[in-house]
Coordinates of C-alpha atoms in Angstrom, one line a residue:
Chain A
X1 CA 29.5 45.3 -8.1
X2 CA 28.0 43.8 -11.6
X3 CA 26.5 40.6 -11.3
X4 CA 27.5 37.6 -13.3
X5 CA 25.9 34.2 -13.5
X6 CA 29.4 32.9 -14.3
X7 CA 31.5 34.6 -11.3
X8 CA 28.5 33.8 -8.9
X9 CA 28.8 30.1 -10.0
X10 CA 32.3 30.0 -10.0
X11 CA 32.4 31.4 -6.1
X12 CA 29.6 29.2 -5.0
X13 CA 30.9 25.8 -6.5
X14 CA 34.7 26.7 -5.0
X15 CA 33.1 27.5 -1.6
X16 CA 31.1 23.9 -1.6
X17 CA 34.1 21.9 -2.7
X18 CA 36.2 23.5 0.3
X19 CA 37.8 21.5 2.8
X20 CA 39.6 22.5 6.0
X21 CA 40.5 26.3 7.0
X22 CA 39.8 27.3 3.6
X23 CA 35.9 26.4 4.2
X24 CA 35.0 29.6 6.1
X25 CA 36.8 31.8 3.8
X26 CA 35.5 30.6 0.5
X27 CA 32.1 31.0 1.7
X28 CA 32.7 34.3 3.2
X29 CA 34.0 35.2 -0.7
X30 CA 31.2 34.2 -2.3
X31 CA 28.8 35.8 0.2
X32 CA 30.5 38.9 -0.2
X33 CA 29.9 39.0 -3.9
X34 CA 26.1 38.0 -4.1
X35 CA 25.4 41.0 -1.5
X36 CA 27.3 43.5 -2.3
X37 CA 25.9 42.8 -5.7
X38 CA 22.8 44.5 -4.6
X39 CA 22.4 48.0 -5.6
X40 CA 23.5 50.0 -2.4
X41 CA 24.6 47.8 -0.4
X42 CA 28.7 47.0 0.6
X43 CA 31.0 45.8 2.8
X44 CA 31.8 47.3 5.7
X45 CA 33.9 44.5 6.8
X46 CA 35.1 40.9 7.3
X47 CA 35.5 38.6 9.9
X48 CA 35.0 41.4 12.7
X49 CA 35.5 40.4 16.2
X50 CA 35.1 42.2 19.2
X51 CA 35.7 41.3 22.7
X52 CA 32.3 39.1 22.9
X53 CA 31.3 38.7 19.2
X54 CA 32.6 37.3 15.6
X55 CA 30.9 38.8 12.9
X56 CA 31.3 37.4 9.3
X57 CA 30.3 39.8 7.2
X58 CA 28.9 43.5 7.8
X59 CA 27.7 45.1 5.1
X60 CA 26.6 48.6 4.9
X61 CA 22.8 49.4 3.0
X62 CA 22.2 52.3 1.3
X63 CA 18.6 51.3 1.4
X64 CA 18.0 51.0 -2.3
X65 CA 17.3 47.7 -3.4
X66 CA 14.0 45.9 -3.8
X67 CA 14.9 43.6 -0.3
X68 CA 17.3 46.5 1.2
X69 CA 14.6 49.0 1.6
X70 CA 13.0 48.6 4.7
X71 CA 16.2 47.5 6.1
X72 CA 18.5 48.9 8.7
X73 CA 21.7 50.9 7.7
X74 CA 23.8 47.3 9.0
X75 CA 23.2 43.9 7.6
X76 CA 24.8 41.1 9.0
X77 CA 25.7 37.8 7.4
X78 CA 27.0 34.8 8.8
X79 CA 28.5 32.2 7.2
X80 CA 28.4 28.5 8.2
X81 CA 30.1 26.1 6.1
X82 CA 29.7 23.4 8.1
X83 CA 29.5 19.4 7.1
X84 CA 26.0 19.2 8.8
X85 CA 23.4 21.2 9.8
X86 CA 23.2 24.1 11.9
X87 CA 22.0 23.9 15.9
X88 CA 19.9 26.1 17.4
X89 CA 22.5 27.5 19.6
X90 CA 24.3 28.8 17.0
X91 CA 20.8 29.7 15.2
X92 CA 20.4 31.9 18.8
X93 CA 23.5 33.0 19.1
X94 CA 23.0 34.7 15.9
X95 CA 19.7 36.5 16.7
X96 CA 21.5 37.8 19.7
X97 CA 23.8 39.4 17.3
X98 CA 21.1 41.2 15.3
X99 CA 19.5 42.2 18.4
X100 CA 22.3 43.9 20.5
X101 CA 23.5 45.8 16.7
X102 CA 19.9 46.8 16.0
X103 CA 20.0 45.5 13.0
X104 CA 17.1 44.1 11.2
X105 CA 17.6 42.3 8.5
X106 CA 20.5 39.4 9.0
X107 CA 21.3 36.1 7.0
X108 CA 22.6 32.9 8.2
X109 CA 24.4 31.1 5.4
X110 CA 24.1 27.7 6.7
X111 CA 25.7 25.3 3.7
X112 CA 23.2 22.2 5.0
X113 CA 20.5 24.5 7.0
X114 CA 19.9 24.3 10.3
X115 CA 18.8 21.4 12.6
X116 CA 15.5 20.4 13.0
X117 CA 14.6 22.1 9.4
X118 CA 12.4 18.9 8.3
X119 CA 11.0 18.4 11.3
X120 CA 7.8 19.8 13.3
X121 CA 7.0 23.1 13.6
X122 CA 8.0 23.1 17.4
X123 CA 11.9 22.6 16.8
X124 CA 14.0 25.2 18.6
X125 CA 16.0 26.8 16.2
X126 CA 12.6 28.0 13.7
X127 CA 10.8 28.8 16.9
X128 CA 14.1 30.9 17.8
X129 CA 13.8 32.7 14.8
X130 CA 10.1 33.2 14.5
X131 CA 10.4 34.9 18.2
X132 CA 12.8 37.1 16.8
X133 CA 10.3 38.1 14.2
X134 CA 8.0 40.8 17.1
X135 CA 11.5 42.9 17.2
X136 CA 11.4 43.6 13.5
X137 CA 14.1 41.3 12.8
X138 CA 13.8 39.9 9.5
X139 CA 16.2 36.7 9.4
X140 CA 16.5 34.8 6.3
X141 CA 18.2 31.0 6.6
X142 CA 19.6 30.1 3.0
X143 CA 21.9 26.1 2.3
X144 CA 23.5 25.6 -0.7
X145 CA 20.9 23.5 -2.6
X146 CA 19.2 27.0 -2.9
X147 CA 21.8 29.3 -3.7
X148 CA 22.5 26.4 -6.7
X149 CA 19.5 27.1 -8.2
X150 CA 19.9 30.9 -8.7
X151 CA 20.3 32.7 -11.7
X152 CA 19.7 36.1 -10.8
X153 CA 19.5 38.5 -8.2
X154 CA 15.9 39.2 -8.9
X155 CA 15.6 35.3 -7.9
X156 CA 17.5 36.0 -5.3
X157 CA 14.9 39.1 -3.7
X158 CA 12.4 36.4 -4.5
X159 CA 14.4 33.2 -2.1
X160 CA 14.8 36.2 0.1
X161 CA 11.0 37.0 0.5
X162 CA 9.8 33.7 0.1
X163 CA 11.8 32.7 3.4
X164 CA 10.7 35.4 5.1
X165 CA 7.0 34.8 4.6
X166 CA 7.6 31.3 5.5
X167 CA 9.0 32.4 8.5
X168 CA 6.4 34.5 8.9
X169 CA 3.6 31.8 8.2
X170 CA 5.8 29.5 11.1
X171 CA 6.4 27.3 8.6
X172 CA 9.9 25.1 8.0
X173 CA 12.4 28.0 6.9
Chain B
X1 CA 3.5 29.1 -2.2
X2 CA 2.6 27.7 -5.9
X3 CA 2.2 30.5 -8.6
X4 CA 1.0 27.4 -10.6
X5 CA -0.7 24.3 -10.1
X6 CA -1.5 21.6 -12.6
X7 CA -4.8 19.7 -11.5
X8 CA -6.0 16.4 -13.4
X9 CA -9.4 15.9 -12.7
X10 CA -10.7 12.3 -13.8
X11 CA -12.9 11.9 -10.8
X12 CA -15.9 13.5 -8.7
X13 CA -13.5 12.1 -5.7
X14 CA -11.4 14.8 -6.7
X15 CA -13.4 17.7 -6.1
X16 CA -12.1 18.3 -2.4
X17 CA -8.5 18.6 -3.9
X18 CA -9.6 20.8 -6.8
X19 CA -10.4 23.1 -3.9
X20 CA -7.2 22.8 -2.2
X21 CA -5.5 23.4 -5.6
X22 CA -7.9 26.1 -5.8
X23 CA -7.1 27.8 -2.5
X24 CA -3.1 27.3 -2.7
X25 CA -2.8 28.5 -5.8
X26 CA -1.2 32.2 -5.7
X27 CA -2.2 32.6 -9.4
X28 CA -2.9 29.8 -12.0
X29 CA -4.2 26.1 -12.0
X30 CA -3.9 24.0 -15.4
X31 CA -6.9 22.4 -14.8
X32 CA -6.6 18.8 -17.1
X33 CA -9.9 17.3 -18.5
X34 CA -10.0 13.7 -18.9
X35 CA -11.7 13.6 -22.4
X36 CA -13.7 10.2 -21.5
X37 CA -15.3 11.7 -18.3
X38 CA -18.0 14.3 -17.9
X39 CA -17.0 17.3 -16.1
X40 CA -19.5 17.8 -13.4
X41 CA -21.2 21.4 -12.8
X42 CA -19.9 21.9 -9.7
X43 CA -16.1 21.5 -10.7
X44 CA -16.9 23.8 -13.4
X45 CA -18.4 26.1 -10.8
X46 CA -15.1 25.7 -9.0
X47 CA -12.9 27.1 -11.2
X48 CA -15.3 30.1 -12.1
X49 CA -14.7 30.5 -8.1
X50 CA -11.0 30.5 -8.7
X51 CA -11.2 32.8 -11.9
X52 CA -13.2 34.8 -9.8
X53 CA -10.4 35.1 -6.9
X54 CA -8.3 36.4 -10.0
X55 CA -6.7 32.4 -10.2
X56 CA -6.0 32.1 -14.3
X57 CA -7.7 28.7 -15.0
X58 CA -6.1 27.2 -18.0
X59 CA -8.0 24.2 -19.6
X60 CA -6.1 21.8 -21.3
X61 CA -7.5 18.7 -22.8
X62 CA -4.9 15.8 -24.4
X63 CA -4.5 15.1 -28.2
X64 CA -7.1 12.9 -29.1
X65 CA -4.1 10.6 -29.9
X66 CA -2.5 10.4 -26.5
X67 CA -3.4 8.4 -23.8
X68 CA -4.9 9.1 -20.6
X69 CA -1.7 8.4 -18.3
X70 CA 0.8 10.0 -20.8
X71 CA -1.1 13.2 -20.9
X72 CA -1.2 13.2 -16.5
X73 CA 2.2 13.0 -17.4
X74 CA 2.7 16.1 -19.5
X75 CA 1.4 19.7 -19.4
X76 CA 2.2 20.5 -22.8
X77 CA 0.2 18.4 -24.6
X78 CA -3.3 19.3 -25.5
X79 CA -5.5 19.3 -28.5
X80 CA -7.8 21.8 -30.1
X81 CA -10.9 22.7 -28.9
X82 CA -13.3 19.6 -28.6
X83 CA -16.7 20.9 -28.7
X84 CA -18.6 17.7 -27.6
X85 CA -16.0 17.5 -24.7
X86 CA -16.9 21.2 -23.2
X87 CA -20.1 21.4 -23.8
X88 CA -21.1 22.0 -19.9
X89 CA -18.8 25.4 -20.4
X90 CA -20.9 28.1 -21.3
X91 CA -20.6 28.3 -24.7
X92 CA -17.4 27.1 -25.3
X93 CA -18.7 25.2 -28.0
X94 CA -20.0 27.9 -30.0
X95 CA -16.3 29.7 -29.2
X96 CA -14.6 26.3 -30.4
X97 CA -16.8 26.4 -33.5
X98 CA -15.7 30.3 -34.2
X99 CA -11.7 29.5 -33.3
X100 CA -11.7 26.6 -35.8
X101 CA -13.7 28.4 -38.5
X102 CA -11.2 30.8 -38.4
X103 CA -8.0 28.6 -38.7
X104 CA -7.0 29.9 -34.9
X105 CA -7.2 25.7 -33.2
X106 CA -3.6 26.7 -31.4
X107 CA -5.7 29.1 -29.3
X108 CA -5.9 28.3 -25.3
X109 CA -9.0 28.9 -23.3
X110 CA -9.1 30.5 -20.2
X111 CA -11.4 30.8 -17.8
X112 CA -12.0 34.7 -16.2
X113 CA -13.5 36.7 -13.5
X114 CA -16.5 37.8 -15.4
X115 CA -17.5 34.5 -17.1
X116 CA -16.3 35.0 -20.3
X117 CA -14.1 32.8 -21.8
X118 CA -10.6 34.2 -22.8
X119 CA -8.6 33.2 -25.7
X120 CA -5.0 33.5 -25.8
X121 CA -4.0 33.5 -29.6
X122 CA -0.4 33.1 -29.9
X123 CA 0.1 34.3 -33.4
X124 CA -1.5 37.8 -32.1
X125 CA -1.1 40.6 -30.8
X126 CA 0.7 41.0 -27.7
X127 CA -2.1 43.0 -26.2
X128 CA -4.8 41.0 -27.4
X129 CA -6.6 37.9 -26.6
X130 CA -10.3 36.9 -28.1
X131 CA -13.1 36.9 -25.7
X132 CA -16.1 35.2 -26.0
X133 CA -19.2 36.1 -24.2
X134 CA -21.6 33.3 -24.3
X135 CA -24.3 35.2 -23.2
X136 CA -24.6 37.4 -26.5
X137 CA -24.6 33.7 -28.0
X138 CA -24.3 32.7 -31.6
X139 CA -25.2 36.4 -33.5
X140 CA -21.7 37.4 -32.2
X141 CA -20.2 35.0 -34.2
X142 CA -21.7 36.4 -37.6
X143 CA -20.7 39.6 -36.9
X144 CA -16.5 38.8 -37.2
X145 CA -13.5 39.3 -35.1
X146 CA -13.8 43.3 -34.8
X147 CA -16.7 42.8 -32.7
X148 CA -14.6 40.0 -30.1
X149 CA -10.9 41.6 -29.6
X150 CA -10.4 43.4 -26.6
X151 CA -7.4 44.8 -25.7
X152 CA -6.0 43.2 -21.7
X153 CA -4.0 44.8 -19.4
X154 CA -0.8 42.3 -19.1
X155 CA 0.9 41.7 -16.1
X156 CA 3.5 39.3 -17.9
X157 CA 5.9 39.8 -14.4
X158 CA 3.2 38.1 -12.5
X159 CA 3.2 35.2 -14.5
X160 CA 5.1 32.1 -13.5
X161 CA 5.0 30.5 -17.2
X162 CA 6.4 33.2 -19.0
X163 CA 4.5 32.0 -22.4
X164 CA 1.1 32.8 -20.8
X165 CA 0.6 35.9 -21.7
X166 CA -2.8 36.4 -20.8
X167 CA -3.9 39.9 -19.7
X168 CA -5.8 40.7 -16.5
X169 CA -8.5 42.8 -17.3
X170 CA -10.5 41.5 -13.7
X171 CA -12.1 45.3 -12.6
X172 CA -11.9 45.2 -8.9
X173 CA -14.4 47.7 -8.6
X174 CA -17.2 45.4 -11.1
X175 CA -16.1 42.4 -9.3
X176 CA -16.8 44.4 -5.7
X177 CA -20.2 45.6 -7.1
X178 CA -20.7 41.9 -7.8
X179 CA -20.2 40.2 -4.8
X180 CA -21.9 43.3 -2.8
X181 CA -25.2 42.0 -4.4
X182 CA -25.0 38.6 -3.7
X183 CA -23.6 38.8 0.0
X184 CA -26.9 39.3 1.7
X185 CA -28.2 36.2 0.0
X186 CA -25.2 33.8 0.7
X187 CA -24.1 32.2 3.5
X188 CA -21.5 32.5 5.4
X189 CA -18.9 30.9 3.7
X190 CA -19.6 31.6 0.7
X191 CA -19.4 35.1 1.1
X192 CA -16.0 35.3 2.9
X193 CA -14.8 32.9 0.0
X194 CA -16.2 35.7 -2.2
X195 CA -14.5 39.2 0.0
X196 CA -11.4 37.4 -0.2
X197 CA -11.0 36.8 -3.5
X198 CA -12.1 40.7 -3.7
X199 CA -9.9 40.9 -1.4
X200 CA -6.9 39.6 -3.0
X201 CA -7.9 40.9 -6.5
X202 CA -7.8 44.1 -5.2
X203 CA -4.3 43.9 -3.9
X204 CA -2.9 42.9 -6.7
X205 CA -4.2 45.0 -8.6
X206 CA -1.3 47.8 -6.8
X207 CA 1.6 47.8 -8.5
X208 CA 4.1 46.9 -6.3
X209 CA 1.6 44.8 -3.8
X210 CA 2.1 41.0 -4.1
X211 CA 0.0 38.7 -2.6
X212 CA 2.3 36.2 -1.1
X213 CA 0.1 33.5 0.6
X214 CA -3.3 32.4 1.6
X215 CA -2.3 30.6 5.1
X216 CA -4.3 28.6 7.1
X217 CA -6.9 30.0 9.4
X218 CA -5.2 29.6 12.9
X219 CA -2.6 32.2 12.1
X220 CA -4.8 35.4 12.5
X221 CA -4.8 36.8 9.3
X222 CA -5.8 35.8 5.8
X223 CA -3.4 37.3 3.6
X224 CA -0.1 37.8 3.4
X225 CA 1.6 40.5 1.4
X226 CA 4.5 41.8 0.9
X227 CA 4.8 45.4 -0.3
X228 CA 7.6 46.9 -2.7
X229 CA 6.3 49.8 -1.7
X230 CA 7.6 52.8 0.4
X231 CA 5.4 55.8 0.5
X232 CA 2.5 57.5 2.2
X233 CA 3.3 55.5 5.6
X234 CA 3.8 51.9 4.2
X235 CA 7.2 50.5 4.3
X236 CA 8.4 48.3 1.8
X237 CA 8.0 44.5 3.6
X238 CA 5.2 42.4 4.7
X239 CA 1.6 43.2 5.7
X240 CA -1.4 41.0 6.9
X241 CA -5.0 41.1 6.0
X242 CA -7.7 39.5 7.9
X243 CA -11.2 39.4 5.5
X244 CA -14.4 38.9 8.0
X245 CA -17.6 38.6 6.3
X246 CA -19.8 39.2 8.7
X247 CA -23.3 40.6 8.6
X248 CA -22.6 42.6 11.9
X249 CA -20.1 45.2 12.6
X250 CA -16.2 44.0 13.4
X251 CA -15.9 44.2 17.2
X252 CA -12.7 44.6 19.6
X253 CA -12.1 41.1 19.4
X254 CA -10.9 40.7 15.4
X255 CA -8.6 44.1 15.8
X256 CA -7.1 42.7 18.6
X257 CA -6.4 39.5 16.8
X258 CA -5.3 41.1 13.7
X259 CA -3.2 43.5 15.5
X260 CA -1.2 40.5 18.0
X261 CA -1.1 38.6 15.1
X262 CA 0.9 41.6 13.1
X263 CA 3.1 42.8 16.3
X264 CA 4.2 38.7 17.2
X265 CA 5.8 39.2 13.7
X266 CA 7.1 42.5 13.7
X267 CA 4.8 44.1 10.8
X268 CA 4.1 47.4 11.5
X269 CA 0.6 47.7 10.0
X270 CA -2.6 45.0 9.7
X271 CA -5.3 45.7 6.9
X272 CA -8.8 44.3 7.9
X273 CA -11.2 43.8 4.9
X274 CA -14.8 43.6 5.6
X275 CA -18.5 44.2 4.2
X276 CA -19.8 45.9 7.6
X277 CA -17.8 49.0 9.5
X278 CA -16.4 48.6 13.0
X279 CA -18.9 48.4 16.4
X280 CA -18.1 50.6 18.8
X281 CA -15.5 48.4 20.6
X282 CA -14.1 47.8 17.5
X283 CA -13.2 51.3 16.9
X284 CA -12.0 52.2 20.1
X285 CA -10.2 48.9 19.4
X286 CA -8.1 50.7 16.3
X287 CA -7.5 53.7 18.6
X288 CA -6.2 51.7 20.9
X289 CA -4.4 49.6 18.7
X290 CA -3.1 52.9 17.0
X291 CA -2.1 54.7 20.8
X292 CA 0.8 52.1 20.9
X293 CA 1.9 52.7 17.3
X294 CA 0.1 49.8 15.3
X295 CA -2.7 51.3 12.6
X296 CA -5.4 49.1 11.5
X297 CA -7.0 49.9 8.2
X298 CA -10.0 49.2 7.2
X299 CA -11.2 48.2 3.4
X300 CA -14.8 47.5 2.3
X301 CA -16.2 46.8 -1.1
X302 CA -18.0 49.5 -0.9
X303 CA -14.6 52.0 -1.3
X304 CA -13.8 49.9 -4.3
X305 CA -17.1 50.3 -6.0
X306 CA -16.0 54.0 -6.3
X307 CA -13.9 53.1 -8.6
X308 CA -11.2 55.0 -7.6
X309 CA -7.8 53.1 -8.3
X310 CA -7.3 50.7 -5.5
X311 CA -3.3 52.3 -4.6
X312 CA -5.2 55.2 -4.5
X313 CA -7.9 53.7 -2.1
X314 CA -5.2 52.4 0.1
X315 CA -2.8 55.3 0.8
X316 CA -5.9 57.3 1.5
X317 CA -6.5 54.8 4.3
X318 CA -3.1 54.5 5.4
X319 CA -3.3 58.4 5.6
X320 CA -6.3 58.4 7.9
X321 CA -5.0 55.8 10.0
X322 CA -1.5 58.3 10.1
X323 CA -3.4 60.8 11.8
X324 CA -4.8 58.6 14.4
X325 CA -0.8 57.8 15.5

């Protein structure tokens, strides 16, 4: 898929003024279109459930892309378009995911971030995710406020690193 | 992780968080000179340090017009060269004198790795900035431009203001000759300020290496990088780097830092970066390290004073290290 400032806009701002069922779905949308965006990487599907898991999006990597490389043949995105910040049971929850797939490199879309974000370094749901780190996981945490700012996926490889190596440093993600 | 910082320097005070600007910068500091203060020696000998450490140190000094607190306010705003104000820069004066003789006063200084004082001059070149050498003093100036061009290496992608332009001409393997001489004479600190900034000059000076941050010392490494890179055994991702500038060979106890502090966090491979080779329990360290799939490098200056290309250097290491899996 080509990427377009415009469409990516357009997605991002109908996803944040969602209300009610159509929340979920509307972020789901606009997720779908910023990864498969990258070069080799597409959907696999949507809204996936088995009998003890939901997954939002799968999406299948060709391993191409700058970000993509290094990553596993699955990556898993889940989408939280929730009025208020993520807890770190869901934050967990999601690890598990990446953990029993094998998959490394995973994204919680959390449209206000997850609990505990401005607080010490000792909150739950970083330190969940920095632990996740010594299985080669690489999860990335994005909100809204930085998808807004975005105007290309080179700056998006860049968010995507940068939080990485903040997770990496155990610092606030 | 700032690619840029702006310091304003108007005090001695300040010196503590010139070196915190210093040391968080990933790549340039706008370094704003009050023109009614005297800038001390030893700031000046800070940002050599940070020019040194491959840091771009921009000066900027405010229109003569504009007051103090409007130009803390912007960036944008400086004057031409003030000869009286720079004087403590070596040779900046006589530079300023040359850069106004010949109509060039929209020209920005820079300060570089090798002492010399860079010139951006917009209206060039791409590919070419002025460089004055101070120590070849005033007989340079009679001999004309010819004799001060020099075309730079630009690394424009690097660059967080995309209107500096400045090229990165900083040899890794003359800046590692460099600080080899000095170390035995230095102290301690001084020379593991001086190996890292080899250090980091010599990653980024592999395309596709980018140094990502300088993080505290309680974290067991000193660098972080992250590699675009997939070949010859490294995988595109992060990699740490711990620089230890000690006199005596690294023992078991650094590798086995380096390499808990890369497995808690899932890299596969830690660099270590250090004037003196490994002790014995260092090495049987790495091969133990390397028995349960984790290779430790390691990089000295003296592999960089070959001057053989540092992505060269570094696959060649991560080759050795290969066979030791």
């Amino acid at each position: 898929m080509t990427w377009d400032l415009d469409t990516y806009r357009s997605l991002l701002y109908t996803s944040m003024a969602a209300t009610g069922v159509e929340k979920g779905p509307a972020l789901e949308t606009f997720l779908e279109y910023v990864f498969t965006s990258f070069e080799g990487v597409s959907l696999l599907g949507r809204d996936l459930r088995s009998p003890s898991q939901e997954l939002d999006l799968v999406l299948w990597n060709d391993q191409l892309s700058d970000y993509f490389r290094s990553a596993s043949s699955e990556v898993i995105i889940e989408a939280k378009n929730w009025d208020a910040p993520v807890g770190s049971g869901e934050v967990s929850w999601f690890l598990q995911k990446l953990l029993q797939r094998g998959v490394t490199h995973g994204f919680l879309v959390a449209a206000h971030g997850v609990t505990g974000a401005t607080r010490d370094r000792s909150d739950g749901a970083v330190d969940s995710l920095y632990q996740s780190l010594q299985h080669g996981t690489r999860p990335v945490v994005l909100t809204y406020d930085e998808l807004d700012v975005m105007t290309s996926l080179e700056d998006l490889t860049q968010l995507f690193k940068q939080k990485c190596c903040k997770l990496l440093l155990k610092q606030v993600v | 992780m700032e690619n840029r910082i702006q310091f304003t320097y108007w005090d001695s005070d300040q010196e503590k968080e010139l070196c915190r600007a210093v040391s968080a910068s990933n790549f340039q500091v706008d370094l704003l000179i009050d023109p009614a203060r005297t800038l001390p020696d030893r700031v000046l000998e800070r940002a050599r340090q940070a020019a040194l450490r491959s840091v771009l140190v921009r000066i900027l000094i405010p229109d003569p017009g504009l007051s103090w607190q409007d130009a803390s306010r912007t960036t944008s705003r400086r004057s031409p060269l003030a000869p009286h104000l720079l004087e403590g820069l070596e040779g900046l004066s006589l530079a300023s004198l040359f850069i106004r003789t010949h109509r060039r006063s929209d020209a920005e200084p820079y300060l570089r790795a090798d002492d010399a004082i860079y010139f951006w001059m917009p209206g060039a070149p791409e590919r070419t900035v002025l460089r004055f050498d101070a120590t070849r003093g005033s007989s340079r100036i009679r001999t004309g431009l010819p004799g001060y061009f020099e075309d730079v290496f630009l690394q424009s992608r690097d660059l967080a203001d995309p209107e500096s332009q400045v090229g990165r001409s900083v040899r890794v393997a003359d800046l590692a000759q460099k600080i080899l001489s000095r170390a035995p004479r230095g102290d301690v600190s001084q020379r593991g300020y001086e190996l890292e900034t080899l250090a980091l000059a010599f990653f980024k000076a592999i395309p596709g290496i980018n140094v990502m941050a300088v993080p505290p010392d309680e974290l067991g490494f000193d660098i972080l990088l992250w590699s675009e890179l997939s070949v010859g055994g490294l995988n595109a991702g992060p990699l740490v780097v711990e620089v230890k500038a000690w006199m005596q060979p690294i023992d078991a106890r650094v590798v086995k830092r380096l390499a808990e502090a890369a497995r808690e966090r899932g890299i596969p491979i830690g660099i270590l970066f250090s004037f003196t080779p490994l002790s014995r329990s260092g090495l049987e360290a790495v091969r133990s390290e390397a028995a349960r799939g984790l290779p430790i490098l390691l990089l000295r200056p003296e592999d960089v004073v070959s001057g053989a290309h540092p992505r060269e250097i570094l696959l060649s290491r991560l080759q050795e290290a290969q066979h030791r899996l």
